[in-house]
PDB file of C-alpha atoms in Angstrom:
ATOM      1  CA  MET A   1     126.804 122.392 104.999  1.00  0.00           C
ATOM      2  CA  SER A   2     123.610 121.933 106.908  1.00  0.00           C
ATOM      3  CA  LYS A   3     121.582 118.699 107.131  1.00  0.00           C
ATOM      4  CA  ILE A   4     119.141 118.245 104.371  1.00  0.00           C
ATOM      5  CA  LYS A   5     115.772 116.601 105.327  1.00  0.00           C
ATOM      6  CA  LEU A   6     115.338 113.420 103.495  1.00  0.00           C
ATOM      7  CA  MET A   7     112.410 111.184 102.669  1.00  0.00           C
ATOM      8  CA  SER A   8     113.690 107.931 101.309  1.00  0.00           C
ATOM      9  CA  HIS A   9     111.628 105.542  99.268  1.00  0.00           C
ATOM     10  CA  LEU A  10     111.866 101.788  99.668  1.00  0.00           C
ATOM     11  CA  VAL A  11     109.774  98.969  97.985  1.00  0.00           C
ATOM     12  CA  ALA A  12     108.501  96.657 100.729  1.00  0.00           C
ATOM     13  CA  GLY A  13     110.056  93.183 100.524  1.00  0.00           C
ATOM     14  CA  TYR A  14     112.693  93.991  97.977  1.00  0.00           C
ATOM     15  CA  PRO A  15     114.662  92.178  97.191  1.00  0.00           C
ATOM     16  CA  THR A  16     113.948  89.968 100.007  1.00  0.00           C
ATOM     17  CA  ASP A  17     112.392  90.570 103.420  1.00  0.00           C
ATOM     18  CA  GLU A  18     115.703  90.492 105.168  1.00  0.00           C
ATOM     19  CA  LEU A  19     117.429  92.847 102.709  1.00  0.00           C
ATOM     20  CA  ALA A  20     114.654  95.178 102.746  1.00  0.00           C
ATOM     21  CA  LEU A  21     114.986  95.509 106.458  1.00  0.00           C
ATOM     22  CA  CYS A  22     118.757  95.872 106.163  1.00  0.00           C
ATOM     23  CA  ALA A  23     118.248  98.712 103.522  1.00  0.00           C
ATOM     24  CA  ALA A  24     115.686 100.489 105.871  1.00  0.00           C
ATOM     25  CA  ARG A  25     118.196 100.399 108.669  1.00  0.00           C
ATOM     26  CA  ALA A  26     120.870 101.739 106.353  1.00  0.00           C
ATOM     27  CA  LEU A  27     118.681 104.649 105.170  1.00  0.00           C
ATOM     28  CA  VAL A  28     117.988 105.644 108.863  1.00  0.00           C
ATOM     29  CA  ALA A  29     121.710 105.325 109.617  1.00  0.00           C
ATOM     30  CA  GLY A  30     122.495 107.497 106.549  1.00  0.00           C
ATOM     31  CA  GLY A  31     120.173 110.289 107.681  1.00  0.00           C
ATOM     32  CA  ALA A  32     116.792 109.542 106.346  1.00  0.00           C
ATOM     33  CA  ASP A  33     114.234 111.523 108.373  1.00  0.00           C
ATOM     34  CA  ILE A  34     111.168 109.892 106.731  1.00  0.00           C
ATOM     35  CA  LEU A  35     110.628 106.461 105.363  1.00  0.00           C
ATOM     36  CA  GLU A  36     108.344 106.221 102.432  1.00  0.00           C
ATOM     37  CA  ILE A  37     107.403 102.559 102.003  1.00  0.00           C
ATOM     38  CA  GLN A  38     105.854 101.394  98.767  1.00  0.00           C
ATOM     39  CA  LEU A  39     103.483  98.514  98.610  1.00  0.00           C
ATOM     40  CA  PRO A  40     104.337  96.497  95.469  1.00  0.00           C
ATOM     41  CA  PHE A  41     101.865  97.026  92.730  1.00  0.00           C
ATOM     42  CA  SER A  42     101.481  95.404  89.436  1.00  0.00           C
ATOM     43  CA  ASP A  43     100.358  98.261  87.268  1.00  0.00           C
ATOM     44  CA  PRO A  44     102.012 101.489  88.459  1.00  0.00           C
ATOM     45  CA  SER A  45     101.289 104.842  86.824  1.00  0.00           C
ATOM     46  CA  ALA A  46     104.230 106.727  88.047  1.00  0.00           C
ATOM     47  CA  ASP A  47     107.069 104.368  88.671  1.00  0.00           C
ATOM     48  CA  GLY A  48     110.073 104.057  86.415  1.00  0.00           C
ATOM     49  CA  PRO A  49     111.841 100.846  85.335  1.00  0.00           C
ATOM     50  CA  ALA A  50     113.867 100.414  88.448  1.00  0.00           C
ATOM     51  CA  ILE A  51     110.832 100.541  90.925  1.00  0.00           C
ATOM     52  CA  GLN A  52     108.599  98.751  88.540  1.00  0.00           C
ATOM     53  CA  THR A  53     111.114  95.796  88.277  1.00  0.00           C
ATOM     54  CA  ALA A  54     111.434  95.639  91.984  1.00  0.00           C
ATOM     55  CA  CYS A  55     107.618  95.529  92.467  1.00  0.00           C
ATOM     56  CA  THR A  56     107.219  92.721  89.807  1.00  0.00           C
ATOM     57  CA  GLU A  57     109.983  90.640  91.471  1.00  0.00           C
ATOM     58  CA  VAL A  58     108.446  91.038  94.974  1.00  0.00           C
ATOM     59  CA  LEU A  59     104.891  90.220  93.673  1.00  0.00           C
ATOM     60  CA  SER A  60     106.181  87.162  91.977  1.00  0.00           C
ATOM     61  CA  ARG A  61     106.866  85.605  95.529  1.00  0.00           C
ATOM     62  CA  GLY A  62     103.152  85.997  96.258  1.00  0.00           C
ATOM     63  CA  TYR A  63     103.696  89.043  98.380  1.00  0.00           C
ATOM     64  CA  ARG A  64     100.499  90.560  99.685  1.00  0.00           C
ATOM     65  CA  THR A  65      99.372  93.856 101.343  1.00  0.00           C
ATOM     66  CA  ALA A  66      99.475  92.046 104.643  1.00  0.00           C
ATOM     67  CA  ASP A  67     103.115  91.319 104.220  1.00  0.00           C
ATOM     68  CA  GLY A  68     103.874  95.011 103.414  1.00  0.00           C
ATOM     69  CA  LEU A  69     101.913  96.234 106.405  1.00  0.00           C
ATOM     70  CA  ALA A  70     103.820  93.676 108.653  1.00  0.00           C
ATOM     71  CA  PHE A  71     107.069  95.065 107.219  1.00  0.00           C
ATOM     72  CA  ILE A  72     106.055  98.602 108.125  1.00  0.00           C
ATOM     73  CA  LYS A  73     105.024  97.428 111.559  1.00  0.00           C
ATOM     74  CA  LYS A  74     108.350  96.050 112.098  1.00  0.00           C
ATOM     75  CA  LEU A  75     110.124  99.300 111.049  1.00  0.00           C
ATOM     76  CA  HIS A  76     107.759 101.368 113.184  1.00  0.00           C
ATOM     77  CA  GLU A  77     108.662  99.182 116.177  1.00  0.00           C
ATOM     78  CA  GLU A  78     112.317  99.535 115.573  1.00  0.00           C
ATOM     79  CA  PHE A  79     112.353 103.351 114.580  1.00  0.00           C
ATOM     80  CA  SER A  80     109.499 104.672 116.461  1.00  0.00           C
ATOM     81  CA  SER A  81     110.613 108.324 116.070  1.00  0.00           C
ATOM     82  CA  VAL A  82     110.881 108.005 112.252  1.00  0.00           C
ATOM     83  CA  PRO A  83     107.670 108.970 110.475  1.00  0.00           C
ATOM     84  CA  ILE A  84     106.555 106.236 107.928  1.00  0.00           C
ATOM     85  CA  TYR A  85     104.610 107.156 104.903  1.00  0.00           C
ATOM     86  CA  LEU A  86     102.842 104.510 102.961  1.00  0.00           C
ATOM     87  CA  MET A  87     102.913 104.874  99.130  1.00  0.00           C
ATOM     88  CA  SER A  88     100.558 102.739  97.020  1.00  0.00           C
ATOM     89  CA  TYR A  89      97.980 103.014  94.322  1.00  0.00           C
ATOM     90  CA  GLY A  90      94.174 103.519  94.543  1.00  0.00           C
ATOM     91  CA  SER A  91      92.969 100.038  93.901  1.00  0.00           C
ATOM     92  CA  LEU A  92      94.952  98.482  96.748  1.00  0.00           C
ATOM     93  CA  VAL A  93      93.225 101.065  99.034  1.00  0.00           C
ATOM     94  CA  TYR A  94      89.863 101.047  97.487  1.00  0.00           C
ATOM     95  CA  THR A  95      89.268  97.279  97.056  1.00  0.00           C
ATOM     96  CA  PRO A  96      89.149  96.346 100.984  1.00  0.00           C
ATOM     97  CA  GLY A  97      87.455  99.734 101.657  1.00  0.00           C
ATOM     98  CA  VAL A  98      89.294 102.997 102.136  1.00  0.00           C
ATOM     99  CA  GLU A  99      88.368 103.179 105.850  1.00  0.00           C
ATOM    100  CA  ALA A 100      89.340  99.668 106.651  1.00  0.00           C
ATOM    101  CA  PHE A 101      92.585 100.052 104.803  1.00  0.00           C
ATOM    102  CA  CYS A 102      93.495 103.319 106.727  1.00  0.00           C
ATOM    103  CA  ALA A 103      92.645 101.651 110.055  1.00  0.00           C
ATOM    104  CA  ARG A 104      95.098  98.694 109.235  1.00  0.00           C
ATOM    105  CA  ALA A 105      97.813 101.174 107.991  1.00  0.00           C
ATOM    106  CA  ALA A 106      97.577 103.356 111.113  1.00  0.00           C
ATOM    107  CA  ALA A 107      97.707 100.195 113.409  1.00  0.00           C
ATOM    108  CA  ALA A 108     100.963  99.224 111.537  1.00  0.00           C
ATOM    109  CA  GLY A 109     102.506 102.550 112.353  1.00  0.00           C
ATOM    110  CA  VAL A 110     101.815 104.622 109.189  1.00  0.00           C
ATOM    111  CA  SER A 111     101.534 108.412 109.717  1.00  0.00           C
ATOM    112  CA  GLY A 112     100.895 109.518 106.052  1.00  0.00           C
ATOM    113  CA  MET A 113      99.505 108.192 102.919  1.00  0.00           C
ATOM    114  CA  ILE A 114     100.748 108.873  99.379  1.00  0.00           C
ATOM    115  CA  ILE A 115      98.349 107.640  96.737  1.00  0.00           C
ATOM    116  CA  PRO A 116      99.358 109.281  93.397  1.00  0.00           C
ATOM    117  CA  ASP A 117      96.382 108.121  91.389  1.00  0.00           C
ATOM    118  CA  LEU A 118      93.678 109.451  93.845  1.00  0.00           C
ATOM    119  CA  PRO A 119      93.091 113.185  92.955  1.00  0.00           C
ATOM    120  CA  PHE A 120      92.989 115.445  95.939  1.00  0.00           C
ATOM    121  CA  ASP A 121      89.302 116.376  95.316  1.00  0.00           C
ATOM    122  CA  HIS A 122      88.124 113.015  94.311  1.00  0.00           C
ATOM    123  CA  ASP A 123      90.033 110.700  96.759  1.00  0.00           C
ATOM    124  CA  GLU A 124      87.275 108.258  97.587  1.00  0.00           C
ATOM    125  CA  GLY A 125      87.115 109.485 101.240  1.00  0.00           C
ATOM    126  CA  LEU A 126      90.893 108.947 101.837  1.00  0.00           C
ATOM    127  CA  THR A 127      91.563 112.271 103.475  1.00  0.00           C
ATOM    128  CA  SER A 128      88.688 111.873 106.023  1.00  0.00           C
ATOM    129  CA  ALA A 129      89.724 108.238 106.747  1.00  0.00           C
ATOM    130  CA  CYS A 130      93.346 109.357 107.297  1.00  0.00           C
ATOM    131  CA  ARG A 131      92.255 111.984 109.810  1.00  0.00           C
ATOM    132  CA  VAL A 132      90.029 109.509 111.674  1.00  0.00           C
ATOM    133  CA  ASN A 133      93.040 107.315 112.083  1.00  0.00           C
ATOM    134  CA  GLY A 134      95.483 109.917 112.994  1.00  0.00           C
ATOM    135  CA  MET A 135      97.273 110.068 109.619  1.00  0.00           C
ATOM    136  CA  GLU A 136      97.608 112.647 106.904  1.00  0.00           C
ATOM    137  CA  ASN A 137      96.670 112.214 103.237  1.00  0.00           C
ATOM    138  CA  ILE A 138      99.619 113.618 101.192  1.00  0.00           C
ATOM    139  CA  PRO A 139      98.299 114.480  97.665  1.00  0.00           C
ATOM    140  CA  VAL A 140     100.589 114.661  94.705  1.00  0.00           C
ATOM    141  CA  ALA A 141     101.157 117.885  92.637  1.00  0.00           C
ATOM    142  CA  ALA A 142     102.678 117.602  89.105  1.00  0.00           C
ATOM    143  CA  PRO A 143     103.943 120.371  86.783  1.00  0.00           C
ATOM    144  CA  SER A 144     101.482 119.162  84.063  1.00  0.00           C
ATOM    145  CA  MET A 145      98.511 120.459  86.247  1.00  0.00           C
ATOM    146  CA  ALA A 146      96.567 123.310  85.025  1.00  0.00           C
ATOM    147  CA  PRO A 147      97.427 126.511  86.886  1.00  0.00           C
ATOM    148  CA  GLU A 148      93.867 126.787  88.167  1.00  0.00           C
ATOM    149  CA  ARG A 149      93.807 123.200  89.552  1.00  0.00           C
ATOM    150  CA  LEU A 150      97.280 123.630  91.083  1.00  0.00           C
ATOM    151  CA  GLU A 151      96.080 126.740  92.921  1.00  0.00           C
ATOM    152  CA  LYS A 152      93.010 124.797  94.137  1.00  0.00           C
ATOM    153  CA  LEU A 153      95.247 122.096  95.554  1.00  0.00           C
ATOM    154  CA  ALA A 154      97.641 124.606  97.143  1.00  0.00           C
ATOM    155  CA  GLN A 155      94.768 126.363  98.838  1.00  0.00           C
ATOM    156  CA  ALA A 156      92.971 123.134  99.921  1.00  0.00           C
ATOM    157  CA  GLY A 157      94.509 123.112 103.389  1.00  0.00           C
ATOM    158  CA  PHE A 158      96.694 119.908 103.274  1.00  0.00           C
ATOM    159  CA  PRO A 159      99.507 120.047 105.803  1.00  0.00           C
ATOM    160  CA  PHE A 160     101.781 118.472 103.198  1.00  0.00           C
ATOM    161  CA  ILE A 161     102.034 118.111  99.407  1.00  0.00           C
ATOM    162  CA  TYR A 162     104.244 115.862  97.504  1.00  0.00           C
ATOM    163  CA  ALA A 163     105.514 117.859  94.514  1.00  0.00           C
ATOM    164  CA  ALA A 164     106.618 115.617  91.544  1.00  0.00           C
ATOM    165  CA  LEU A 165     109.339 117.673  90.019  1.00  0.00           C
ATOM    166  CA  ARG A 166     108.454 116.770  86.329  1.00  0.00           C
ATOM    167  CA  ALA A 167     105.757 114.992  84.430  1.00  0.00           C
ATOM    168  CA  GLY A 168     106.124 111.303  83.427  1.00  0.00           C
ATOM    169  CA  ILE A 169     107.722 108.496  85.370  1.00  0.00           C
ATOM    170  CA  THR A 170     110.316 108.585  88.103  1.00  0.00           C
ATOM    171  CA  GLY A 171     113.993 107.421  87.793  1.00  0.00           C
ATOM    172  CA  SER A 172     115.153 109.483  85.001  1.00  0.00           C
ATOM    173  CA  GLU A 173     117.376 112.500  85.799  1.00  0.00           C
ATOM    174  CA  THR A 174     115.665 115.560  86.868  1.00  0.00           C
ATOM    175  CA  VAL A 175     117.094 119.049  86.204  1.00  0.00           C
ATOM    176  CA  VAL A 176     116.441 121.542  89.034  1.00  0.00           C
ATOM    177  CA  ASP A 177     115.932 124.845  87.223  1.00  0.00           C
ATOM    178  CA  GLU A 178     114.155 128.126  87.598  1.00  0.00           C
ATOM    179  CA  GLN A 179     110.963 126.445  86.204  1.00  0.00           C
ATOM    180  CA  THR A 180     111.225 123.787  88.908  1.00  0.00           C
ATOM    181  CA  LEU A 181     111.567 126.298  91.669  1.00  0.00           C
ATOM    182  CA  ALA A 182     108.701 128.343  90.383  1.00  0.00           C
ATOM    183  CA  PHE A 183     106.556 125.287  90.519  1.00  0.00           C
ATOM    184  CA  LEU A 184     107.500 124.440  93.987  1.00  0.00           C
ATOM    185  CA  HIS A 185     106.747 128.051  94.967  1.00  0.00           C
ATOM    186  CA  ALA A 186     103.230 127.664  93.479  1.00  0.00           C
ATOM    187  CA  VAL A 187     102.632 124.380  95.370  1.00  0.00           C
ATOM    188  CA  GLY A 188     103.465 125.965  98.688  1.00  0.00           C
ATOM    189  CA  THR A 189     101.512 129.209  98.269  1.00  0.00           C
ATOM    190  CA  GLY A 190      98.713 127.988 100.597  1.00  0.00           C
ATOM    191  CA  GLY A 191     100.918 127.205 103.462  1.00  0.00           C
ATOM    192  CA  SER A 192     101.394 123.484 102.836  1.00  0.00           C
ATOM    193  CA  LYS A 193     104.858 121.985 103.459  1.00  0.00           C
ATOM    194  CA  VAL A 194     106.218 120.650 100.238  1.00  0.00           C
ATOM    195  CA  TYR A 195     108.121 117.444  99.670  1.00  0.00           C
ATOM    196  CA  GLY A 196     109.950 117.557  96.334  1.00  0.00           C
ATOM    197  CA  GLY A 197     111.237 114.578  94.440  1.00  0.00           C
ATOM    198  CA  PHE A 198     111.188 112.480  91.150  1.00  0.00           C
ATOM    199  CA  GLY A 199     114.552 111.687  89.710  1.00  0.00           C
ATOM    200  CA  ILE A 200     116.773 113.068  92.618  1.00  0.00           C
ATOM    201  CA  SER A 201     119.950 110.995  92.787  1.00  0.00           C
ATOM    202  CA  THR A 202     122.872 113.238  93.650  1.00  0.00           C
ATOM    203  CA  GLY A 203     124.101 115.446  96.503  1.00  0.00           C
ATOM    204  CA  GLU A 204     124.261 118.398  94.147  1.00  0.00           C
ATOM    205  CA  GLN A 205     120.632 118.132  93.068  1.00  0.00           C
ATOM    206  CA  ALA A 206     119.679 117.808  96.744  1.00  0.00           C
ATOM    207  CA  GLN A 207     121.530 120.868  97.689  1.00  0.00           C
ATOM    208  CA  GLN A 208     119.779 122.842  94.843  1.00  0.00           C
ATOM    209  CA  LEU A 209     116.334 121.664  95.853  1.00  0.00           C
ATOM    210  CA  ALA A 210     116.630 121.765  99.712  1.00  0.00           C
ATOM    211  CA  PRO A 211     115.991 125.472 100.293  1.00  0.00           C
ATOM    212  CA  SER A 212     112.721 125.299  98.387  1.00  0.00           C
ATOM    213  CA  VAL A 213     111.176 122.240 100.125  1.00  0.00           C
ATOM    214  CA  GLU A 214     110.425 120.717 103.522  1.00  0.00           C
ATOM    215  CA  ALA A 215     112.324 117.626 102.459  1.00  0.00           C
ATOM    216  CA  ILE A 216     113.828 116.169  99.319  1.00  0.00           C
ATOM    217  CA  VAL A 217     112.438 112.720  98.228  1.00  0.00           C
ATOM    218  CA  ALA A 218     114.706 110.094  96.621  1.00  0.00           C
ATOM    219  CA  GLY A 219     113.501 106.568  95.539  1.00  0.00           C
ATOM    220  CA  SER A 220     114.719 104.942  92.318  1.00  0.00           C
ATOM    221  CA  VAL A 221     118.402 105.773  93.264  1.00  0.00           C
ATOM    222  CA  PHE A 222     117.943 103.637  96.334  1.00  0.00           C
ATOM    223  CA  VAL A 223     116.245 100.938  94.515  1.00  0.00           C
ATOM    224  CA  ARG A 224     119.130 100.852  91.901  1.00  0.00           C
ATOM    225  CA  THR A 225     121.711 100.815  94.666  1.00  0.00           C
ATOM    226  CA  ILE A 226     119.956  97.915  96.417  1.00  0.00           C
ATOM    227  CA  ALA A 227     119.772  96.060  93.094  1.00  0.00           C
ATOM    228  CA  ARG A 228     123.501  96.466  92.484  1.00  0.00           C
ATOM    229  CA  HIS A 229     124.551  95.221  95.918  1.00  0.00           C
ATOM    230  CA  ARG A 230     121.892  92.651  96.669  1.00  0.00           C
ATOM    231  CA  SER A 231     124.455  89.698  96.759  1.00  0.00           C
ATOM    232  CA  ASN A 232     126.171  90.939  99.823  1.00  0.00           C
ATOM    233  CA  ALA A 233     124.115  92.453 102.769  1.00  0.00           C
ATOM    234  CA  GLN A 234     127.119  94.281 104.215  1.00  0.00           C
ATOM    235  CA  GLU A 235     127.884  95.902 100.899  1.00  0.00           C
ATOM    236  CA  LEU A 236     124.261  96.775 100.471  1.00  0.00           C
ATOM    237  CA  ALA A 237     124.023  98.403 103.742  1.00  0.00           C
ATOM    238  CA  ASP A 238     127.182 100.459 103.241  1.00  0.00           C
ATOM    239  CA  ALA A 239     126.208 101.550  99.801  1.00  0.00           C
ATOM    240  CA  VAL A 240     122.609 102.667 100.815  1.00  0.00           C
ATOM    241  CA  THR A 241     124.098 104.452 103.917  1.00  0.00           C
ATOM    242  CA  ALA A 242     126.627 106.263 101.743  1.00  0.00           C
ATOM    243  CA  LYS A 243     124.085 107.348  99.286  1.00  0.00           C
ATOM    244  CA  ALA A 244     121.656 108.590 102.017  1.00  0.00           C
ATOM    245  CA  ARG A 245     124.532 110.555 103.662  1.00  0.00           C
ATOM    246  CA  GLU A 246     125.324 112.174 100.184  1.00  0.00           C
ATOM    247  CA  LEU A 247     121.703 113.210  99.695  1.00  0.00           C
ATOM    248  CA  SER A 248     121.066 114.273 103.240  1.00  0.00           C
ATOM    249  CA  GLY A 249     124.325 116.404 103.332  1.00  0.00           C
ATOM    250  CA  THR A 250     125.902 114.416 106.034  1.00  0.00           C
ATOM    251  CA  ALA A 251     128.610 112.675 104.043  1.00  0.00           C
TER     252      ALA A 251
END
């Protein structure tokens, strides 16, 4: 079986700074090609219970954007060849100023931004600010989008689009069926490379999805794995590495 390109999601600072770094190293060891690092946020619109609980816990420590960017910088210095995408929500980017935020993100080593609640055609200047700073804005497509709007996004010229495989929140199980594959095809009709995720947790799902996407995306499954093994760093590292290998087809 050939290697499956994997984008793995991690909440910065969860459950501790040290264990978050341990988990990131385990993800790379397990075959993660891209690290998607989420800045903890208090009112997520797409995150399911696992990620929302993780964010709440990290924020309760007084964790700030600067801490998340410092974590990303450390990862970039250790894994300079692994692209790091920053995932967050619009208010964290807009409040300090979109251009200022993007400059800070790029300086930390971020190469792409995923901001689900900023629409691709009303993004407060995110796309242009990313380009100025050598990053890509990666808009999110969802099956709930009207066909006309989905076509507009697909034809908008973005190098990458994140396709959320179903409506609602992440973390619940996703069924990869003909409807899913048709949606992915529609997202990619303009030539954008498509990242597909939302509820991907098994190697079987990854294998079904892989031929239709540039990379599969997995998040909640890793957050749940970290939560289960947080009392022992070595067990956490082993479990995260094993799950990453399963999803990337390298087990």
